[in-house]
Amino acid sequence: MSMPNTIAEPIESKLDFEHYKRKERIKSWAKGMLFLLPSIILFTVFLFYPLVRTIYLSFFLTNAAGETTVFVGWENFARMFNSPIFMQSMKSTFLFVLYTVPLTIIISLFLALLANEKLRGIGIFRTIYSSTMGISVAAASVFWLYLFHPSIGFLNMIVTGLGFERIGWLTDPTWALIAVAITTIWMNLGFTFLILLGGLQSIDGYLYESADIDGAGYFYKLKNITIPMLSPTLFFVVTVTIINAFQTFGQIDILTQGGPQNTTNLIVYSIYREAFVNYQFGSASAQAVVLFIIILIMTIIQFKLGERKVHYQ
Amino acid sequence: MGHVELVDLSKSYDKQKSVLDGINLTIEEGEFFVLVGPSGSGKSTLLRMIAGLEEITGGTLKINNETVNHLPPKDRNLSMVFQNYALYPHLNVEQNILFGLRAKKVSKQEQQERLMEAVEMMGLGEYLKRKPRELSGGQRQRVALARSIVSQAPLCLMDEPLSNLDAKLRAHMRIEIRRLQKRLGLTMVYVTHDQVEAMTMGDRIMVLNDGKIQQVGKPIHLYNEPANLFVASFIGSPKMNLGNAVFVEESKELVIENALSIKNNSAYLENIKRTEKLKIGIRAEHIFPATSETATHHLEVVNVEQLGNETIVAFDIGAELWTAKWAGQWSVQVGERVPVKIDMDYLCFFNAKTGDLIRPAHFSKEKEVAAI
């Protein structure tokens, strides 16, 4: 009698043990979900549902109220890629990204390097450089609208003062996109500057001291310490700036409304016009889906490239 | 003619109270010089001033007989090892070691020669392609050392280089650094807060407290004849036993902390002013175990630490806790009254008010005389 008991007991207790562990796992999973619930609900209502709905809409024609009428399959997409206006809009968008992203990064990196020096009153400059972060798109656009004004605008006063012809900043097709790009760069500087300055300040000062003793010059240190150590921050800033550039809307709406000759009709503005001016919710949705895919691909490419170059601590 | 000379050097921030004051010091060529002091004593600041990383407020700093106050770090011909090693996390071991040489545009061939030499010396051969985060603390330490070796600077500064290592590795690296310094004939200025490191490594030690030099000298000298109470309590482990003392004329006794009286049988104490307030100190190893016949006192044991090769016994003397260090293993129990021998000759006398040494322990005088 006693023999089988002694063998059976350890097995039984082992089974209990497994059961207990499983129960713990379920409990901790439930707890985790509980913590995630608020953001799951918010994301579902404001992100996942609209995303799914947009994809759904992109396969239909709609009436003016946005209700689906006819299922057209890929026709919205096909028509879109054959439309010269949409292709122009794509071209403008990519040009716009090309104008704004590198310049924003370079200028704000330069400002951040300046503001990272230990000088008297440097706090004032840091405040000034980051101040555009606190200005809304609308306010900044109106402000630039006056600067760009053909006759009383400050920019044209400089241009004529230097003896050049007046420039129709917002009305000349060759200048309009550049004007919007300048506005956008100026608006993005504050945020980018602040993030880069934060990145610079988190670099260990000992590294520079050690380099000083080794006799490294300023640019040698910049190239071999600052930039590599800043690479995760730079990577983040590049990603965010690119996404922002693709989604530019406010300044277009106020400065040019997509004109002249559709040169500033960037993709988000084009989506807006298609949906709320032309009431073509189906094709607007199709454009939105394309934008989503473009940004997704760009970000994936960046992460793939970035992984090799970026150094994380 | 010293390698590094500090003449009346001082440092203050924003014209406030000075952090370092009146530092006069000469460090000889090829010397292992240790700056030791508690945290906040200004020892790291002093080192950084020598390196050129910290502005000199007053006085002159000379390296090789040339005033270098105005020179940037790179023109002072020195190397430095930092407490956290300051390795570049994005570069591998080889790139880290060669960083300075590349900055100075040393030829590729010479870079490789120096690298190989340093790598061999530090035993880093298999780690050349690794990043710092893939190395252990001791290996990182070696990379930092290798980096200062390849610079071939005759003066090497080290700022608490061993404080991030565990005790066992620290003891090992102490020997390695000392050996390296001797082998390359470096002049070394070494900052530490660990008095054991200071004692075991330094040719000479400078004890710093509150920005002022307390004493400069050979380790043994500092141990036997501490210039003041601060050095007495800082140098040596366990620390020197201290206590207030008064001479009682009638009984010709010295009474310590109102608890311990010692017969004044030593002639050499004659010219200590009897009226002065005194503080005495005695090293733990000078409170000897005794038999009932030879004992001068019987003291109650409050704690016993068995270290295997020696036994540390603690006693309450008035308000002070005294420790005695006895060679070998002694089976004493807490609460037991044990016979000990405390001899007047082993006492150091300090002025209680100023803290300055009046008279060192007699035995050390005797030995020095014998040595000469």
XYZ file of C-alpha atoms in Angstrom:
685
model
C 0.000 0.000 0.000
C 2.660 2.460 0.940
C 4.804 1.841 -2.149
C 2.451 3.159 -4.892
C 1.565 6.095 -2.692
C 5.099 7.345 -2.505
C 5.407 7.191 -6.279
C 2.026 8.727 -7.016
C 2.440 11.693 -4.716
C 5.234 13.564 -6.499
C 3.445 13.230 -9.868
C 0.239 14.555 -8.428
C 1.946 17.532 -6.853
C 3.711 18.249 -10.156
C 0.389 18.334 -11.966
C -0.988 20.728 -9.378
C 2.019 22.870 -9.876
C 1.426 23.104 -13.664
C -2.193 23.908 -13.124
C -1.302 26.658 -10.688
C 1.200 28.149 -13.109
C -1.355 28.191 -15.934
C -3.840 29.939 -13.697
C -1.211 32.558 -12.841
C -0.474 33.111 -16.518
C -4.125 33.663 -17.368
C -4.474 36.021 -14.445
C -1.497 38.105 -15.456
C -2.659 38.172 -19.088
C -6.075 39.433 -17.959
C -4.415 42.093 -15.824
C -2.276 43.188 -18.762
C -5.316 43.465 -21.010
C -7.069 45.532 -18.365
C -4.235 48.046 -18.453
C -4.263 48.079 -22.260
C -8.026 48.452 -22.516
C -8.234 52.292 -22.495
C -5.792 52.634 -25.366
C -7.290 49.682 -27.230
C -10.691 51.353 -27.068
C -9.326 54.741 -28.124
C -7.286 53.296 -30.961
C -10.212 51.230 -32.173
C -12.635 54.133 -32.239
C -10.299 56.730 -33.704
C -7.792 54.688 -35.725
C -8.631 51.097 -36.548
C -12.273 51.623 -37.405
C -11.640 54.684 -39.663
C -8.778 52.795 -41.330
C -10.928 49.799 -42.139
C -13.803 52.058 -43.188
C -11.488 54.040 -45.512
C -10.260 50.880 -47.191
C -13.883 49.755 -47.588
C -14.957 53.094 -49.059
C -12.109 53.098 -51.557
C -13.822 50.270 -53.472
C -17.132 52.136 -53.874
C -18.734 55.122 -55.464
C -20.630 57.296 -53.004
C -23.408 59.855 -53.014
C -22.948 63.381 -51.632
C -23.779 62.167 -48.098
C -20.948 59.649 -48.237
C -23.172 56.580 -48.487
C -21.895 53.805 -50.723
C -23.797 53.403 -53.977
C -21.937 51.209 -56.472
C -19.158 48.699 -55.878
C -16.438 49.487 -58.433
C -13.553 47.334 -57.264
C -10.149 48.725 -58.206
C -11.595 51.330 -60.546
C -11.045 54.235 -58.124
C -7.368 53.328 -57.965
C -7.053 52.828 -61.707
C -8.657 56.154 -62.476
C -6.506 57.877 -59.928
C -3.237 56.696 -61.422
C -4.404 57.805 -64.871
C -5.351 61.259 -63.650
C -2.716 63.923 -64.453
C -3.922 65.964 -61.477
C -3.233 63.155 -59.031
C 0.150 62.436 -60.614
C 0.993 66.139 -60.317
C -0.060 65.964 -56.691
C 2.224 62.955 -56.095
C 5.115 64.731 -57.760
C 4.557 67.875 -55.698
C 4.374 65.840 -52.513
C 7.672 64.055 -53.130
C 9.338 67.327 -54.149
C 7.978 68.930 -51.013
C 9.405 66.136 -48.833
C 12.736 66.532 -50.607
C 12.756 70.298 -49.997
C 11.707 70.250 -46.373
C 13.189 67.174 -44.666
C 16.945 67.558 -45.321
C 16.888 71.321 -44.757
C 14.878 71.056 -41.550
C 17.314 68.478 -40.149
C 20.459 70.317 -41.219
C 19.330 73.714 -39.961
C 18.034 72.432 -36.648
C 21.150 70.295 -36.115
C 23.232 73.398 -36.712
C 21.142 75.420 -34.268
C 21.221 72.608 -31.709
C 25.025 72.400 -31.942
C 25.212 76.152 -31.375
C 22.778 76.086 -28.487
C 24.604 73.174 -26.870
C 27.677 75.318 -26.210
C 28.037 76.530 -22.657
C 27.728 80.288 -23.036
C 26.264 83.046 -20.960
C 22.628 83.653 -21.844
C 22.374 80.513 -23.959
C 18.962 79.853 -22.406
C 17.560 82.830 -24.290
C 18.701 81.387 -27.608
C 17.371 77.951 -26.736
C 13.992 79.513 -26.026
C 14.015 81.478 -29.262
C 15.081 78.521 -31.376
C 12.418 76.252 -29.961
C 9.683 78.899 -29.893
C 8.113 77.899 -33.220
C 6.921 74.771 -31.477
C 4.424 76.882 -29.555
C 2.943 78.568 -32.639
C -0.087 77.001 -34.276
C -0.106 76.183 -37.980
C -2.814 78.768 -38.621
C -0.998 81.599 -36.849
C 2.302 80.779 -38.539
C 0.656 80.588 -41.958
C -1.051 83.943 -41.577
C 2.223 85.434 -40.403
C 4.016 84.075 -43.472
C 1.134 85.148 -45.691
C 2.068 88.726 -44.855
C 5.773 88.091 -45.363
C 4.993 86.664 -48.807
C 2.628 89.511 -49.762
C 3.578 90.622 -53.300
C 3.685 94.398 -52.628
C 3.885 95.068 -48.877
C 5.559 91.731 -47.908
C 8.901 91.941 -46.144
C 10.502 89.330 -48.402
C 9.726 91.235 -51.570
C 11.007 94.415 -49.952
C 14.362 92.680 -49.497
C 14.265 91.260 -53.030
C 13.502 94.647 -54.642
C 15.959 96.316 -52.283
C 18.668 94.052 -53.701
C 17.618 95.167 -57.187
C 15.698 92.102 -58.327
C 12.231 91.727 -59.812
C 9.368 91.171 -57.416
C 8.582 87.511 -56.834
C 5.028 86.264 -56.779
C 5.806 83.918 -53.907
C 2.415 82.300 -53.674
C 1.131 82.967 -57.180
C 4.089 81.972 -59.359
C 4.024 78.212 -60.111
C 7.827 77.971 -59.851
C 7.908 79.628 -56.405
C 4.715 78.535 -54.684
C 5.927 75.104 -53.563
C 9.220 76.590 -52.375
C 7.370 79.258 -50.411
C 5.234 76.625 -48.689
C 8.393 74.581 -48.036
C 10.100 77.570 -46.398
C 7.079 78.094 -44.147
C 7.040 74.415 -43.210
C 10.767 74.301 -42.480
C 10.416 77.315 -40.233
C 7.475 75.735 -38.422
C 9.207 72.382 -37.930
C 12.480 73.848 -36.672
C 11.352 74.292 -33.083
C 10.375 70.681 -32.500
C 13.334 69.198 -34.357
C 15.734 71.572 -32.634
C 14.429 70.646 -29.219
C 14.670 66.902 -29.807
C 18.186 67.184 -31.253
C 19.330 69.420 -28.401
C 18.015 66.855 -25.954
C 19.933 64.181 -27.834
C 23.123 66.234 -27.753
C 22.850 66.849 -24.050
C 22.500 63.193 -23.258
C 25.911 62.429 -24.794
C 28.391 61.713 -22.033
C 30.739 64.657 -21.519
C 33.610 62.324 -20.665
C 33.779 61.242 -24.295
C 34.595 64.788 -25.367
C 37.072 65.285 -22.546
C 38.847 62.096 -23.468
C 38.931 63.249 -27.101
C 40.300 66.639 -26.007
C 43.183 64.946 -24.264
C 43.779 62.794 -27.331
C 44.027 65.970 -29.377
C 40.916 65.620 -31.533
C 39.712 68.765 -33.313
C 36.151 70.096 -33.396
C 35.132 68.507 -36.685
C 36.834 65.224 -35.870
C 34.779 65.088 -32.675
C 31.627 66.095 -34.555
C 32.101 63.343 -37.117
C 33.348 60.594 -34.814
C 31.499 61.235 -31.573
C 28.550 63.600 -31.936
C 26.940 62.273 -35.115
C 27.261 58.549 -34.242
C 26.075 59.125 -30.687
C 23.199 61.253 -31.967
C 22.168 58.760 -34.647
C 19.162 57.286 -32.788
C 17.789 60.790 -32.239
C 18.511 61.799 -35.833
C 16.761 58.681 -37.039
C 13.686 59.459 -34.980
C 13.627 63.059 -36.163
C 14.016 62.060 -39.824
C 11.149 59.573 -39.559
C 8.826 62.030 -37.878
C 9.718 64.878 -40.250
C 9.104 62.734 -43.316
C 5.731 61.585 -42.040
C 4.817 65.166 -41.173
C 5.861 66.399 -44.602
C 3.649 63.797 -46.286
C 0.725 64.906 -44.131
C 1.096 68.672 -44.650
C -2.282 70.337 -44.851
C -2.859 73.477 -42.777
C -0.326 75.800 -44.361
C -1.469 74.773 -47.865
C -5.061 75.524 -47.024
C -4.228 79.000 -45.757
C -1.378 80.010 -48.092
C -2.235 78.665 -51.561
C -5.267 76.360 -51.490
C -3.396 73.979 -53.755
C -2.733 76.552 -56.475
C -1.269 77.954 -58.633
C -1.905 75.344 -61.347
C -2.078 72.615 -58.719
C 1.645 72.961 -57.955
C 1.030 72.971 -54.192
C -1.806 70.481 -54.296
C -0.109 68.051 -51.887
C -1.701 64.702 -51.384
C -3.528 65.383 -48.107
C -4.918 68.624 -49.542
C -5.936 66.703 -52.635
C -7.744 64.144 -50.468
C -9.518 66.939 -48.637
C -10.654 68.569 -51.874
C -11.790 65.308 -53.398
C -13.885 64.483 -50.328
C -15.245 67.795 -49.088
C -15.262 69.943 -52.205
C -16.048 67.386 -54.914
C -17.897 64.958 -52.587
C -16.079 62.001 -54.155
C -15.622 60.013 -50.947
C -14.718 56.841 -52.805
C -11.773 58.225 -54.731
C -10.713 60.357 -51.756
C -10.528 57.160 -49.720
C -8.505 55.514 -52.444
C -6.000 58.381 -52.300
C -5.849 58.093 -48.537
C -5.088 54.383 -48.815
C -2.282 55.132 -51.271
C -0.839 57.745 -48.882
C -1.009 55.225 -46.046
C 0.861 52.653 -48.117
C 3.509 55.189 -49.207
C 4.219 56.270 -45.624
C 4.237 52.641 -44.487
C 6.775 51.680 -47.157
C 8.964 54.730 -46.488
C 9.033 53.932 -42.781
C 9.837 50.265 -43.372
C 12.691 51.228 -45.714
C 14.004 53.665 -43.151
C 13.974 51.084 -40.397
C 15.751 48.572 -42.623
C 18.423 51.087 -43.595
C 18.528 52.611 -40.145
C 19.178 49.371 -38.326
C 22.593 49.119 -39.947
C 23.653 52.712 -39.402
C 22.043 53.676 -36.143
C 23.897 52.961 -32.981
C 21.764 52.309 -29.919
C 23.442 52.385 -26.522
C 63.612 69.041 -11.179
C 60.145 67.637 -11.099
C 57.965 66.530 -13.919
C 54.847 68.281 -12.697
C 55.005 71.327 -10.470
C 52.067 73.008 -8.815
C 52.830 76.418 -7.408
C 50.246 77.964 -5.121
C 47.473 76.519 -7.262
C 43.907 77.416 -6.410
C 40.453 76.915 -7.847
C 37.156 78.599 -7.168
C 33.884 78.680 -9.035
C 32.184 82.009 -9.750
C 34.536 83.807 -7.341
C 32.889 81.972 -4.471
C 34.566 79.968 -1.722
C 37.611 78.206 -3.100
C 37.487 74.515 -3.834
C 41.251 74.183 -3.790
C 43.599 76.514 -2.024
C 47.344 76.976 -1.804
C 48.396 73.722 -3.448
C 52.191 73.502 -3.634
C 53.520 70.240 -4.896
C 56.242 68.712 -7.016
C 55.763 65.353 -8.680
C 59.000 63.722 -9.750
C 59.598 62.035 -13.065
C 58.697 58.354 -13.041
C 56.880 58.680 -9.761
C 53.603 57.014 -8.847
C 51.845 59.826 -7.076
C 48.501 59.250 -5.400
C 45.967 61.937 -4.543
C 43.679 60.622 -1.861
C 40.833 62.186 0.053
C 37.162 61.791 0.840
C 34.590 62.716 -1.804
C 34.314 66.449 -2.254
C 37.879 67.077 -1.155
C 38.819 68.461 -4.568
C 41.145 65.687 -5.670
C 39.403 65.078 -8.998
C 39.261 68.821 -9.649
C 43.003 69.028 -9.078
C 43.604 66.198 -11.510
C 41.368 67.816 -14.105
C 43.268 71.055 -13.685
C 46.506 69.233 -14.438
C 44.824 67.670 -17.483
C 43.589 71.042 -18.672
C 39.909 70.096 -18.497
C 39.325 72.571 -15.703
C 40.337 76.231 -15.679
C 43.060 77.201 -13.180
C 41.902 80.125 -11.033
C 45.219 81.032 -9.454
C 48.842 79.911 -9.300
C 50.981 78.237 -11.916
C 51.122 74.718 -13.232
C 54.370 73.573 -14.780
C 54.948 70.410 -16.761
C 58.567 69.735 -17.716
C 59.486 73.150 -16.345
C 57.165 74.937 -18.719
C 54.149 76.855 -17.558
C 51.130 75.211 -19.128
C 48.251 77.128 -17.516
C 47.122 78.423 -20.881
C 47.612 75.257 -22.945
C 44.674 73.070 -24.031
C 44.760 69.408 -22.929
C 46.159 68.118 -26.197
C 49.294 70.255 -25.933
C 50.192 69.056 -22.450
C 51.445 65.692 -23.659
C 49.566 63.502 -21.243
C 47.039 60.721 -21.242
C 44.097 60.177 -18.939
C 41.996 57.255 -17.765
C 38.524 58.185 -16.584
C 36.467 56.636 -13.833
C 33.847 55.357 -16.275
C 36.595 54.684 -18.866
C 34.992 57.059 -21.430
C 35.031 54.387 -24.124
C 33.183 55.247 -27.316
C 30.198 52.889 -27.335
C 29.824 52.937 -31.122
C 33.427 51.957 -31.823
C 35.029 48.570 -31.331
C 38.047 47.965 -29.134
C 40.564 48.572 -31.893
C 38.909 51.809 -33.017
C 38.672 52.937 -29.423
C 42.357 52.367 -28.806
C 43.344 54.095 -32.041
C 40.923 57.019 -31.691
C 43.534 59.478 -30.467
C 46.215 58.380 -32.917
C 43.826 58.836 -35.820
C 42.883 62.269 -34.563
C 46.566 63.157 -34.453
C 47.086 61.637 -37.924
C 49.793 59.213 -36.867
C 50.844 57.046 -39.820
C 48.894 53.824 -40.385
C 51.930 51.654 -39.885
C 52.886 53.241 -36.601
C 49.258 53.018 -35.450
C 49.344 49.269 -36.004
C 52.694 48.872 -34.251
C 51.562 50.779 -31.191
C 48.221 48.973 -31.205
C 49.873 45.555 -31.283
C 52.226 46.487 -28.489
C 49.455 47.823 -26.248
C 47.112 44.961 -27.042
C 49.746 42.413 -26.198
C 50.618 44.184 -22.971
C 46.975 44.274 -21.872
C 46.008 40.849 -23.240
C 43.204 42.167 -25.427
C 44.096 40.162 -28.552
C 40.803 38.309 -28.952
C 38.557 41.280 -28.218
C 39.706 43.749 -30.883
C 36.485 43.602 -32.889
C 34.136 43.762 -29.928
C 32.093 46.747 -28.856
C 32.558 48.038 -25.293
C 29.127 46.783 -24.225
C 30.218 43.237 -25.028
C 33.117 43.471 -22.589
C 33.271 42.899 -18.853
C 34.253 45.670 -16.475
C 37.816 44.474 -16.211
C 38.192 44.230 -19.989
C 36.852 47.759 -20.442
C 39.346 48.920 -17.892
C 42.115 47.293 -19.929
C 40.916 48.989 -23.110
C 41.051 52.332 -21.328
C 44.582 51.548 -20.166
C 45.612 50.439 -23.658
C 44.284 53.723 -25.005
C 46.534 55.672 -22.716
C 49.507 53.405 -23.505
C 49.320 53.971 -27.274
C 49.455 57.733 -26.814
C 52.990 57.214 -25.459
C 52.566 60.302 -23.303
C 55.105 60.358 -20.456
C 52.509 61.609 -17.955
C 49.432 59.562 -17.175
C 46.501 60.778 -15.107
C 44.003 58.369 -13.603
C 40.726 59.374 -12.011
C 39.485 56.603 -9.720
C 39.959 53.994 -12.435
C 39.208 51.009 -10.215
C 36.100 52.180 -8.409
C 33.723 50.426 -10.822
C 35.331 47.017 -10.379
C 34.588 44.344 -7.807
C 36.996 43.858 -4.934
C 38.832 40.860 -6.339
C 39.439 42.410 -9.749
C 40.437 45.670 -8.113
C 43.218 43.993 -6.184
C 44.434 42.389 -9.396
C 44.286 45.587 -11.459
C 46.172 47.456 -8.729
C 49.147 45.240 -9.364
C 48.744 45.446 -13.129
C 48.625 49.239 -13.201
C 51.601 49.471 -10.878
C 53.596 47.068 -13.038
C 52.651 48.927 -16.209
C 53.750 52.232 -14.734
C 57.136 50.798 -13.720
C 57.639 49.082 -17.053
C 56.918 52.173 -19.143
C 58.562 54.550 -16.685
C 55.441 56.704 -16.597
C 54.875 59.571 -14.270
C 51.529 58.699 -12.788
C 49.064 60.914 -10.982
C 46.410 58.687 -9.546
C 43.251 59.851 -7.817
C 41.409 57.599 -5.421
C 39.213 57.798 -2.354
C 40.345 54.372 -1.265
C 43.163 54.635 1.234
C 44.129 50.985 0.665
C 44.742 51.759 -3.011
C 46.722 54.812 -2.001
C 48.878 52.881 0.468
C 49.567 49.927 -1.795
C 50.197 51.758 -5.057
C 51.756 55.114 -4.314
C 55.429 56.002 -4.180
C 54.137 59.089 -2.457
C 50.684 60.059 -1.300
C 49.034 63.401 -0.886
C 46.078 63.515 1.461
C 43.575 66.184 0.550
C 40.639 67.396 2.606
C 38.391 70.399 2.022
C 40.654 71.641 -0.761
C 43.740 71.781 1.424
C 46.799 69.565 1.524
C 46.827 67.635 4.784
C 50.068 65.789 4.287
C 52.405 64.631 1.535
C 54.772 61.747 1.976
C 55.622 58.098 1.630
C 52.800 55.738 2.588
C 54.620 54.398 5.637
C 55.474 57.877 6.792
C 51.836 58.895 6.618
C 50.883 55.775 8.494
C 53.418 56.160 11.282
C 53.476 59.899 11.620
C 50.145 61.342 10.506
C 50.449 65.121 10.494
C 47.028 65.625 11.986
C 43.894 63.909 13.192
C 42.378 63.808 9.711
C 45.271 61.878 8.217
C 45.411 59.682 11.297
C 41.814 58.614 10.916
C 41.891 58.464 7.105
C 44.995 56.384 6.515
C 45.049 52.821 7.774
C 42.456 50.121 8.107
C 40.999 49.645 10.643
C 41.327 53.315 11.414
C 43.513 54.617 14.209
C 41.881 54.528 17.628
C 41.470 58.060 18.918
C 40.470 59.474 22.296
C 40.571 62.625 24.394
C 43.254 62.473 27.061
C 44.414 64.434 30.091
C 47.477 64.143 32.300
C 46.715 63.723 35.947
C 49.742 65.090 37.785
C 49.141 63.591 41.247
C 49.072 60.005 40.085
C 51.361 60.588 37.067
C 48.806 59.017 34.835
C 47.346 59.716 31.445
C 43.571 59.340 31.516
C 41.889 58.595 28.197
C 38.191 59.329 27.703
C 37.790 59.155 31.496
C 37.874 55.430 31.101
C 41.415 54.291 30.635
C 44.437 55.367 32.628
C 47.999 54.645 31.644
C 51.010 55.030 33.902
C 53.317 57.718 32.587
C 56.533 55.788 32.533
C 58.031 57.275 29.395
C 60.699 59.954 29.723
C 60.298 61.315 26.244
C 56.908 62.781 27.033
C 58.412 65.355 29.408
C 58.104 68.343 27.104
C 54.444 67.876 26.138
C 52.573 70.723 27.758
C 50.497 69.199 30.507
C 47.861 71.896 30.363
C 47.016 71.496 26.692
C 43.943 69.587 25.650
C 45.214 66.411 24.112
C 43.971 63.740 21.810
C 45.805 60.482 21.555
C 45.786 57.880 18.843
C 46.897 54.284 18.805
C 46.972 51.856 15.892
C 44.844 48.737 16.221
C 47.877 46.457 16.000
C 49.470 48.240 18.973
C 46.841 47.161 21.432
C 48.536 43.863 22.228
C 47.014 40.736 23.666
C 48.465 39.956 27.070
C 48.519 37.385 29.811
C 47.228 38.338 33.249
C 50.819 39.091 34.360
C 51.793 41.393 31.477
C 48.382 43.038 31.083
C 48.030 46.756 31.699
C 44.262 46.745 31.308
C 41.294 44.432 31.187
C 38.723 45.473 28.618
C 35.263 44.192 27.809
C 34.896 42.838 24.278
C 31.926 44.285 22.371
C 32.542 42.693 18.989
C 34.818 40.088 17.405
C 35.655 39.727 13.703
C 37.429 36.527 12.713
C 39.364 37.061 9.468
C 41.203 33.761 9.634
C 44.726 35.138 9.637
C 43.903 37.802 12.190
C 41.267 38.670 14.732
C 39.766 42.104 15.157
C 38.417 42.802 18.611
C 36.404 45.886 19.485
C 36.142 47.623 22.871
C 34.139 50.559 24.217
C 36.441 53.245 25.560
C 34.176 55.962 26.909
C 32.342 57.286 23.883
C 34.822 55.831 21.404
C 34.904 52.407 19.837
C 38.411 51.058 19.720
C 39.626 48.097 17.746
C 42.572 45.839 18.293
C 44.096 43.716 15.552
C 45.713 40.512 16.706
C 47.602 38.106 14.488
C 46.219 34.581 14.343
C 42.942 33.190 15.567
C 41.802 34.133 19.050
C 38.756 32.606 20.609
C 37.284 35.483 22.514
C 33.606 35.939 23.212
C 31.573 39.095 23.203
C 31.130 40.276 26.797
C 34.355 38.651 27.987
C 36.938 40.821 29.751
C 40.292 40.244 28.102
C 43.729 41.302 29.270
C 45.504 43.722 26.916
C 48.733 45.666 26.955
C 48.665 49.344 26.019
C 52.047 51.037 26.129
C 52.676 54.761 26.298
C 55.359 54.419 23.596
C 52.790 53.520 20.966
C 50.624 56.567 21.471
C 50.502 59.457 19.012
C 49.722 62.811 20.609
C 47.641 65.442 18.875
C 46.549 68.915 19.839
C 42.822 68.481 20.414
C 42.043 72.023 19.297
C 44.039 72.269 16.062
C 44.259 68.563 15.361
C 47.989 68.825 14.639
C 50.443 66.148 15.611
C 52.482 66.945 18.718
C 54.407 63.743 18.926
C 54.311 60.561 16.857
C 54.449 57.132 18.447
C 57.869 56.528 19.961
C 58.553 53.203 18.287
C 58.605 54.668 14.791
C 61.281 57.149 15.833
C 63.383 54.310 17.115
C 63.068 52.367 13.880
C 63.953 55.311 11.727
C 67.027 55.947 13.812
C 67.944 52.312 13.471
C 67.467 52.444 9.701
C 69.798 55.424 9.333
